XYZ file of C-alpha atoms in Angstrom:
367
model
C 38.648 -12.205 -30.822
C 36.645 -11.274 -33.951
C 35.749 -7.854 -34.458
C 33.185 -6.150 -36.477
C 33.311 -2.702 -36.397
C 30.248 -0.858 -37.452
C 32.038 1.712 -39.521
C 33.048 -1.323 -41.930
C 29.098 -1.649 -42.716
C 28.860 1.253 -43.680
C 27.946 3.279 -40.301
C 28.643 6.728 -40.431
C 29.415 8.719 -37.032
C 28.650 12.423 -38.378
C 25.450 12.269 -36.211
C 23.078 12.961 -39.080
C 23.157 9.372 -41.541
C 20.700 6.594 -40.398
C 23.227 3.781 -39.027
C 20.189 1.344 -37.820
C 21.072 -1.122 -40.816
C 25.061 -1.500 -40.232
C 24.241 -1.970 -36.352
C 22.526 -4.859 -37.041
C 24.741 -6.315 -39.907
C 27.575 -6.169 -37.484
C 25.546 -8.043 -34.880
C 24.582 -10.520 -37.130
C 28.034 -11.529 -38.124
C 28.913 -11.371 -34.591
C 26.393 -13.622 -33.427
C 27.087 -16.137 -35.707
C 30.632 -16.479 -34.881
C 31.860 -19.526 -33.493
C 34.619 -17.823 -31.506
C 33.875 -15.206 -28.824
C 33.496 -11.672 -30.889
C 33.254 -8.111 -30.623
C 30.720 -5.686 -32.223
C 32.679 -2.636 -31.462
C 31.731 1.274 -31.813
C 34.207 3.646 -32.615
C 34.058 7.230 -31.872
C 32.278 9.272 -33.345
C 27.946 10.255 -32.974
C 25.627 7.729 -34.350
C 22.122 8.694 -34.993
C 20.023 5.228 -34.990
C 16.498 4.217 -35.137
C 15.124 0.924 -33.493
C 18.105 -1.452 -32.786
C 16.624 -5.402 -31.541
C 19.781 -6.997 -31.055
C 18.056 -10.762 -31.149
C 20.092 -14.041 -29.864
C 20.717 -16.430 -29.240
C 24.543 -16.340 -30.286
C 26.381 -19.236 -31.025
C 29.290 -17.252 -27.938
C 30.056 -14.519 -26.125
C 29.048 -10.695 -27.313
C 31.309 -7.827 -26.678
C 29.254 -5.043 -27.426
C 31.954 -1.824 -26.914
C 30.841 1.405 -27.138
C 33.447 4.262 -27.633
C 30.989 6.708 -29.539
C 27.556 7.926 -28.703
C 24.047 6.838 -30.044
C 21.314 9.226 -30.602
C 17.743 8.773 -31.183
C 15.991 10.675 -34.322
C 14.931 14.267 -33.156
C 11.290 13.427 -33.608
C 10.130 11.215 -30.888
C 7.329 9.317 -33.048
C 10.643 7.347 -34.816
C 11.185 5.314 -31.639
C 7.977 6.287 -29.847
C 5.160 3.383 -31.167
C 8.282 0.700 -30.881
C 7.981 0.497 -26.559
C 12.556 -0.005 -26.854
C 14.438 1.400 -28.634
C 17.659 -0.510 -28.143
C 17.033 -4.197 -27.114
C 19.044 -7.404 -26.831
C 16.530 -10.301 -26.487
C 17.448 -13.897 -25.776
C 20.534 -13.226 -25.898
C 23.322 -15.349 -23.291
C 26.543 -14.029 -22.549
C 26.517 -10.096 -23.353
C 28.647 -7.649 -22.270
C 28.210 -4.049 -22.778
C 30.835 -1.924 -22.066
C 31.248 2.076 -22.085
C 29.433 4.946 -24.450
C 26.778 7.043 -24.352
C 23.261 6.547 -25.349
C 21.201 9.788 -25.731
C 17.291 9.493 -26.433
C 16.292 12.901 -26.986
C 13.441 12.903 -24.907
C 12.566 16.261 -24.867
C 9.925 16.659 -27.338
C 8.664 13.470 -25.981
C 7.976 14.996 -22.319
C 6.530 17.583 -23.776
C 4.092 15.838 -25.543
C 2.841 14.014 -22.522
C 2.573 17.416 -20.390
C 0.433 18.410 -22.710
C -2.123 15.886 -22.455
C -2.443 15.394 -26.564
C -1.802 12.156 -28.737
C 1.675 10.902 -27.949
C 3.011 7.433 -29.039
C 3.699 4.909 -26.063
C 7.423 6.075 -25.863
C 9.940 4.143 -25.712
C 12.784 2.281 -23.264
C 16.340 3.613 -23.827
C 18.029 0.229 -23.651
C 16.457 -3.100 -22.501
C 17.723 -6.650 -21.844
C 14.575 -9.585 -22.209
C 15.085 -13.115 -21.677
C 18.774 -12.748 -21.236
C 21.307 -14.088 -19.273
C 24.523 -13.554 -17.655
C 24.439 -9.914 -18.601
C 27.428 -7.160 -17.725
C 26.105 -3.630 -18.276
C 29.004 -1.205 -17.484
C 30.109 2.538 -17.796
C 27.434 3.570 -19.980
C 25.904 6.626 -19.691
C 21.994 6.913 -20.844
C 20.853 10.646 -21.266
C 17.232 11.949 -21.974
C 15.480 8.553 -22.086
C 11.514 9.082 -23.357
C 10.694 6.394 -20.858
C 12.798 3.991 -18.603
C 16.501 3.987 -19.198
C 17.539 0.582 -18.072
C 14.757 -2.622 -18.003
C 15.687 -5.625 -17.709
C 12.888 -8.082 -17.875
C 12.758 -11.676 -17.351
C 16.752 -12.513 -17.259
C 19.214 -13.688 -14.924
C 22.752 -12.963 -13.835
C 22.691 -9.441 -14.349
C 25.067 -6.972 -13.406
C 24.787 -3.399 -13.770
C 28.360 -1.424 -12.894
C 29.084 2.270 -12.631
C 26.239 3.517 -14.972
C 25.055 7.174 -15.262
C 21.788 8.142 -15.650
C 20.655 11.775 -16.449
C 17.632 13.530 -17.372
C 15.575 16.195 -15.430
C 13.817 16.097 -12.463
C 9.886 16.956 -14.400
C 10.594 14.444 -16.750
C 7.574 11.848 -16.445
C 7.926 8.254 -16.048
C 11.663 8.097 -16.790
C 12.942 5.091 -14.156
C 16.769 5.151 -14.213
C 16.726 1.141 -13.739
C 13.485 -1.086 -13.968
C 13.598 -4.661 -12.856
C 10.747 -7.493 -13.426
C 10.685 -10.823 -13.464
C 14.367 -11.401 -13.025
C 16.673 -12.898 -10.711
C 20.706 -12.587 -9.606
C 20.699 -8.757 -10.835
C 23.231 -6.831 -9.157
C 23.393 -2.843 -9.534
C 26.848 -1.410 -8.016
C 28.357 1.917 -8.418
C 26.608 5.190 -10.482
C 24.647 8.579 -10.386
C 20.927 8.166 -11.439
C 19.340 11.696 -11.817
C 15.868 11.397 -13.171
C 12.623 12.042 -13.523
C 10.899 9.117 -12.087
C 12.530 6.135 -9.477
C 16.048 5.225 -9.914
C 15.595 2.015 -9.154
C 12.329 0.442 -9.624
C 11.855 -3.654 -8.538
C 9.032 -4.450 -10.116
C 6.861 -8.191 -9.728
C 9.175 -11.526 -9.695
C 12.486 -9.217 -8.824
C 14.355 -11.575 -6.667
C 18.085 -12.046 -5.496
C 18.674 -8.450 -5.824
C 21.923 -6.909 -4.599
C 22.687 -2.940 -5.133
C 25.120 -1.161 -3.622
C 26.533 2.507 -3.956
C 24.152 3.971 -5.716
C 24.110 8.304 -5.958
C 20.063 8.512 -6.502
C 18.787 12.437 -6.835
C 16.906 14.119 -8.207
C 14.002 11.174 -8.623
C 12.003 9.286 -6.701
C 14.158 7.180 -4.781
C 14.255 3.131 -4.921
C 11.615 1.561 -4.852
C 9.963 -1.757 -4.637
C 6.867 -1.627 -6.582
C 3.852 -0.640 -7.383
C 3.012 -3.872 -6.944
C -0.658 -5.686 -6.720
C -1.156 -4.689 -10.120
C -2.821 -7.834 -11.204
C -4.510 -10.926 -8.518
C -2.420 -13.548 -9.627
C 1.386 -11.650 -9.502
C 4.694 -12.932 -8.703
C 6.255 -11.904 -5.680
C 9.331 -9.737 -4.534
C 12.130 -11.462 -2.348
C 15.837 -11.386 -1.246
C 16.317 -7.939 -1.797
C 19.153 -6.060 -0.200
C 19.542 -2.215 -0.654
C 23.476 -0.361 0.881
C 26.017 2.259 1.425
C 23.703 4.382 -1.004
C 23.354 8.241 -1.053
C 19.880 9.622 -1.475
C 20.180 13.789 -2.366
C 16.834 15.649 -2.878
C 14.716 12.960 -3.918
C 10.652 12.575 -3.452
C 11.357 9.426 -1.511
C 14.669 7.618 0.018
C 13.392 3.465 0.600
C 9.558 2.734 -0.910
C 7.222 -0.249 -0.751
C 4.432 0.713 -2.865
C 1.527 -1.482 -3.447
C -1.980 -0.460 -4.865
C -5.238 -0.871 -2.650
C -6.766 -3.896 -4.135
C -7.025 -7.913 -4.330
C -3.543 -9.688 -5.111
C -1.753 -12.676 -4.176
C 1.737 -10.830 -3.840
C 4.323 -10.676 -1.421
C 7.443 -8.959 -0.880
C 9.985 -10.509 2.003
C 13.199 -10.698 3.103
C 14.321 -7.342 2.330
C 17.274 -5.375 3.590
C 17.322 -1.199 3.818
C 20.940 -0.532 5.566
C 23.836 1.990 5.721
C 22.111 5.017 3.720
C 22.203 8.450 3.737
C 19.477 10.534 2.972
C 19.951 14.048 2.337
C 17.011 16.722 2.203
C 14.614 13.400 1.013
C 10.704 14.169 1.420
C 10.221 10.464 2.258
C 13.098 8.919 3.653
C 11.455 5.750 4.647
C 8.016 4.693 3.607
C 5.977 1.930 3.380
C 2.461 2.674 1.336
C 0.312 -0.095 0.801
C -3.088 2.183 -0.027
C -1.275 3.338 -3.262
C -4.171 4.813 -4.986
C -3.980 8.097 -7.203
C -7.124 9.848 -8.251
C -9.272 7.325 -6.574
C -9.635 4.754 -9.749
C -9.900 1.201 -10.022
C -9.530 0.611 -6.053
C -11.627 2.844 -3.461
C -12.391 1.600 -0.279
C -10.029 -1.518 -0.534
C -7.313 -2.911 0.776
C -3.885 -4.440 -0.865
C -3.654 -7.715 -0.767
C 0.130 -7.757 -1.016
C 1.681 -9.572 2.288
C 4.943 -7.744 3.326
C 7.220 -9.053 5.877
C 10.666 -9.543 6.657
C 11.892 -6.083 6.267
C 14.563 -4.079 8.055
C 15.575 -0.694 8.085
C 18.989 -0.301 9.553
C 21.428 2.736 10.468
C 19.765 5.387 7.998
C 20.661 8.637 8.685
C 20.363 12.013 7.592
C 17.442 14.586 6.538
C 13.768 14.641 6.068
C 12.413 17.991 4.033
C 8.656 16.611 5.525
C 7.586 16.460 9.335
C 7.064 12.630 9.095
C 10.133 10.929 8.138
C 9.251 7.715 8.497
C 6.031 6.793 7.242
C 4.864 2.764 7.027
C 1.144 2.108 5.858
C 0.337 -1.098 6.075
C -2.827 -3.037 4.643
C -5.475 -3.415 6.990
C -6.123 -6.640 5.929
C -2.329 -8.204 5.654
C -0.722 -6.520 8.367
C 3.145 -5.582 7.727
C 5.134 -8.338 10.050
C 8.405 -8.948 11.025
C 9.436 -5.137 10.321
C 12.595 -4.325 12.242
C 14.126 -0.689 12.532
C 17.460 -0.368 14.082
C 19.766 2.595 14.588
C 18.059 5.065 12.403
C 18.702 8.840 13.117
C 16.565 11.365 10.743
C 15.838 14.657 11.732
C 13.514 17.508 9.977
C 14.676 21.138 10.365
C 17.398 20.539 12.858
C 14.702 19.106 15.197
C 13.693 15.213 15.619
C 11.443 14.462 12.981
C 7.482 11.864 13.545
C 6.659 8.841 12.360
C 3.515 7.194 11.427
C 2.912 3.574 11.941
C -0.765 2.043 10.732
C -0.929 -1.979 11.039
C 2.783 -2.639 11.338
C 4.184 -5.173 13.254
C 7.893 -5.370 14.489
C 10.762 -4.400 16.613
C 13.112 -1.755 17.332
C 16.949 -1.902 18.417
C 19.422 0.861 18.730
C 18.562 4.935 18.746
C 15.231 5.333 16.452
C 14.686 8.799 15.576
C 12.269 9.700 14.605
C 10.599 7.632 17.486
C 9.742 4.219 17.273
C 5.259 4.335 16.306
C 5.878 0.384 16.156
């Protein structure tokens, strides 16, 4: 297999010289070679500006990482771009190992404060790109999501870490839209915002042993964004370990007109550990009251079970499902779920859901 090491293009890994340029040389070559190649990434710290890795290649891409890739220190360098490393239209990629650090910091800060900030910018993103293998990379500090992958198929995300702190805003470990066949198995997602987020069109989704804390849980959604939006579907959520987060399992959709759905979707063998929202369903999704008071969403849900979930609630109301009052939640089905709130059985709250029960439901069944 051809390899182009980025050190042969004149790539320095001291962590202070601009590398952007021999990144992309060695893609280049890489891409244009007939035989399967590698664009490899010795040790070493790599300080790079925008990287869009474009395709499509005439084979395969091995893109190894063995060093680490830092962003500038100030966060307007990446910040107007929206990604700051992307491979677009590119088949056959697989990225393997390294650590990606975005330097978010001054970023975050900006936003807290309310003043002019640039758009900020996605740590690494895949668009229009299939049969993808994402594995042992670790993504630190991201200014916005870590991980989007955006209208691609045959995706698979393996043992990935995600880190950055808890009041960091809008940082989504893993961000999914428009996209099909992505599976997300094994990794620790500690973040500011959800660790997973399945946004519109996310469908055939598998993920499986996922550590999610701190952060917002996984989610499906917000959806109902727009009237005319694809749907959610085929979704399947296990054997997952929820620690401290705002929310375990979320169906979020804003309170207004749309022609979504989300269906078929399977919630089973998680633990949640001091989560303030286990298990929720919100579907009047509507923060400071703009753009949708006194409506209702018009996303349908159904199909959706919630199966042997166990563990604890820091909130009263463990499970909490609020449906729309004009598309009622149906076929909802809880079965052996056991959460309990300060040692004690914790509520539930049930508002236009329709369903069944089987097993021991605690808290108890509102259905």
């Amino acid at each position: 297999m051809p390899s182009f090491n980025v050190q042969r293009y004149g790539a320095r890994g001291d962590g202070r010289t601009d590398s952007t340029k021999p990144f992309l040389t060695a893609w280049s070559l890489a891409c244009r070679s007939r035989a399967r190649a590698m664009v490899y990434i010795p040790s070493g710290t790599y300080l790079v500006t925008n990287l869009v890795f474009w395709g499509p290649c005439k084979n395969h891409i091995t893109f190894k990482i063995d060093g680490t890739l830092v962003a500038p220190a100030n966060y307007w360098s990446i910040g107007n771009s929206g990604y700051w490393i992307l491979f677009a239209k590119v088949n056959r990629i697989s990225v393997s190992g390294g650590t990606i650090d975005a330097r978010g910091a001054g970023y975050w800060s900006c936003r807290k404060k309310g003043s002019h900030c640039p758009q900020g910018a996605r740590s690494i993103s895949f668009s229009w790109c299939n049969n993808v293998l994402l594995s042992g990379l670790t993504s630190l500090n991201s200014q916005n999501m870590h991980v989007t992958v955006h209208h691609s198929s045959n995706v698979r995300i393996q043992n990935i870490r995600i880190r950055a702190p808890s009041g960091s805003p809008n940082t989504d470990g893993i961000h999914v839209q428009s996209s099909s066949g992505v599976t997300i198995s094994g990794g620790t997602i500690a973040t500011g915002d959800d660790c997973i987020a399945l946004s519109q069109g996310s469908r055939n989704i598998w993920i499986e042993r996922v550590n999610c804390g701190p952060g917002h849980g996984i989610s499906i959604g917000s959806l109902g964004d727009y009237v005319n939006e694809e749907g959610v579907q085929n979704v399947t959520v296990t054997s997952s370990v929820f620690t401290k987060t705002q929310n375990g399992v979320r169906i979020k959709t804003w309170a207004r007109p749309s022609r979504g759905f989300v269906r078929n979707v399977v919630f089973r063998n998680l633990i949640m550990r001091n989560v303030d929202n286990p298990v929720i369903i919100d579907q009047n999704y509507c923060p400071n009251g703009r753009g949708c008071p006194r409506q209702s969403s018009g996303v349908k849900i159904s199909g959706v079970t919630f199966a042997n979930i166990k563990g604890t609630s820091t909130t009263p109301i463990a499970m909490k499902l609020d449906c729309s009052r004009s598309n009622h939640c149906t076929g909802i089905r809880l079965q052996d779920i056991r959460l309990t709130y300060m040692r004690r059985s914790s509520a539930s709250y049930c508002r236009n859901v329709h369903g069944r029960r089987s097993g021991v439901v605690i808290p108890r069944n509102c259905l």
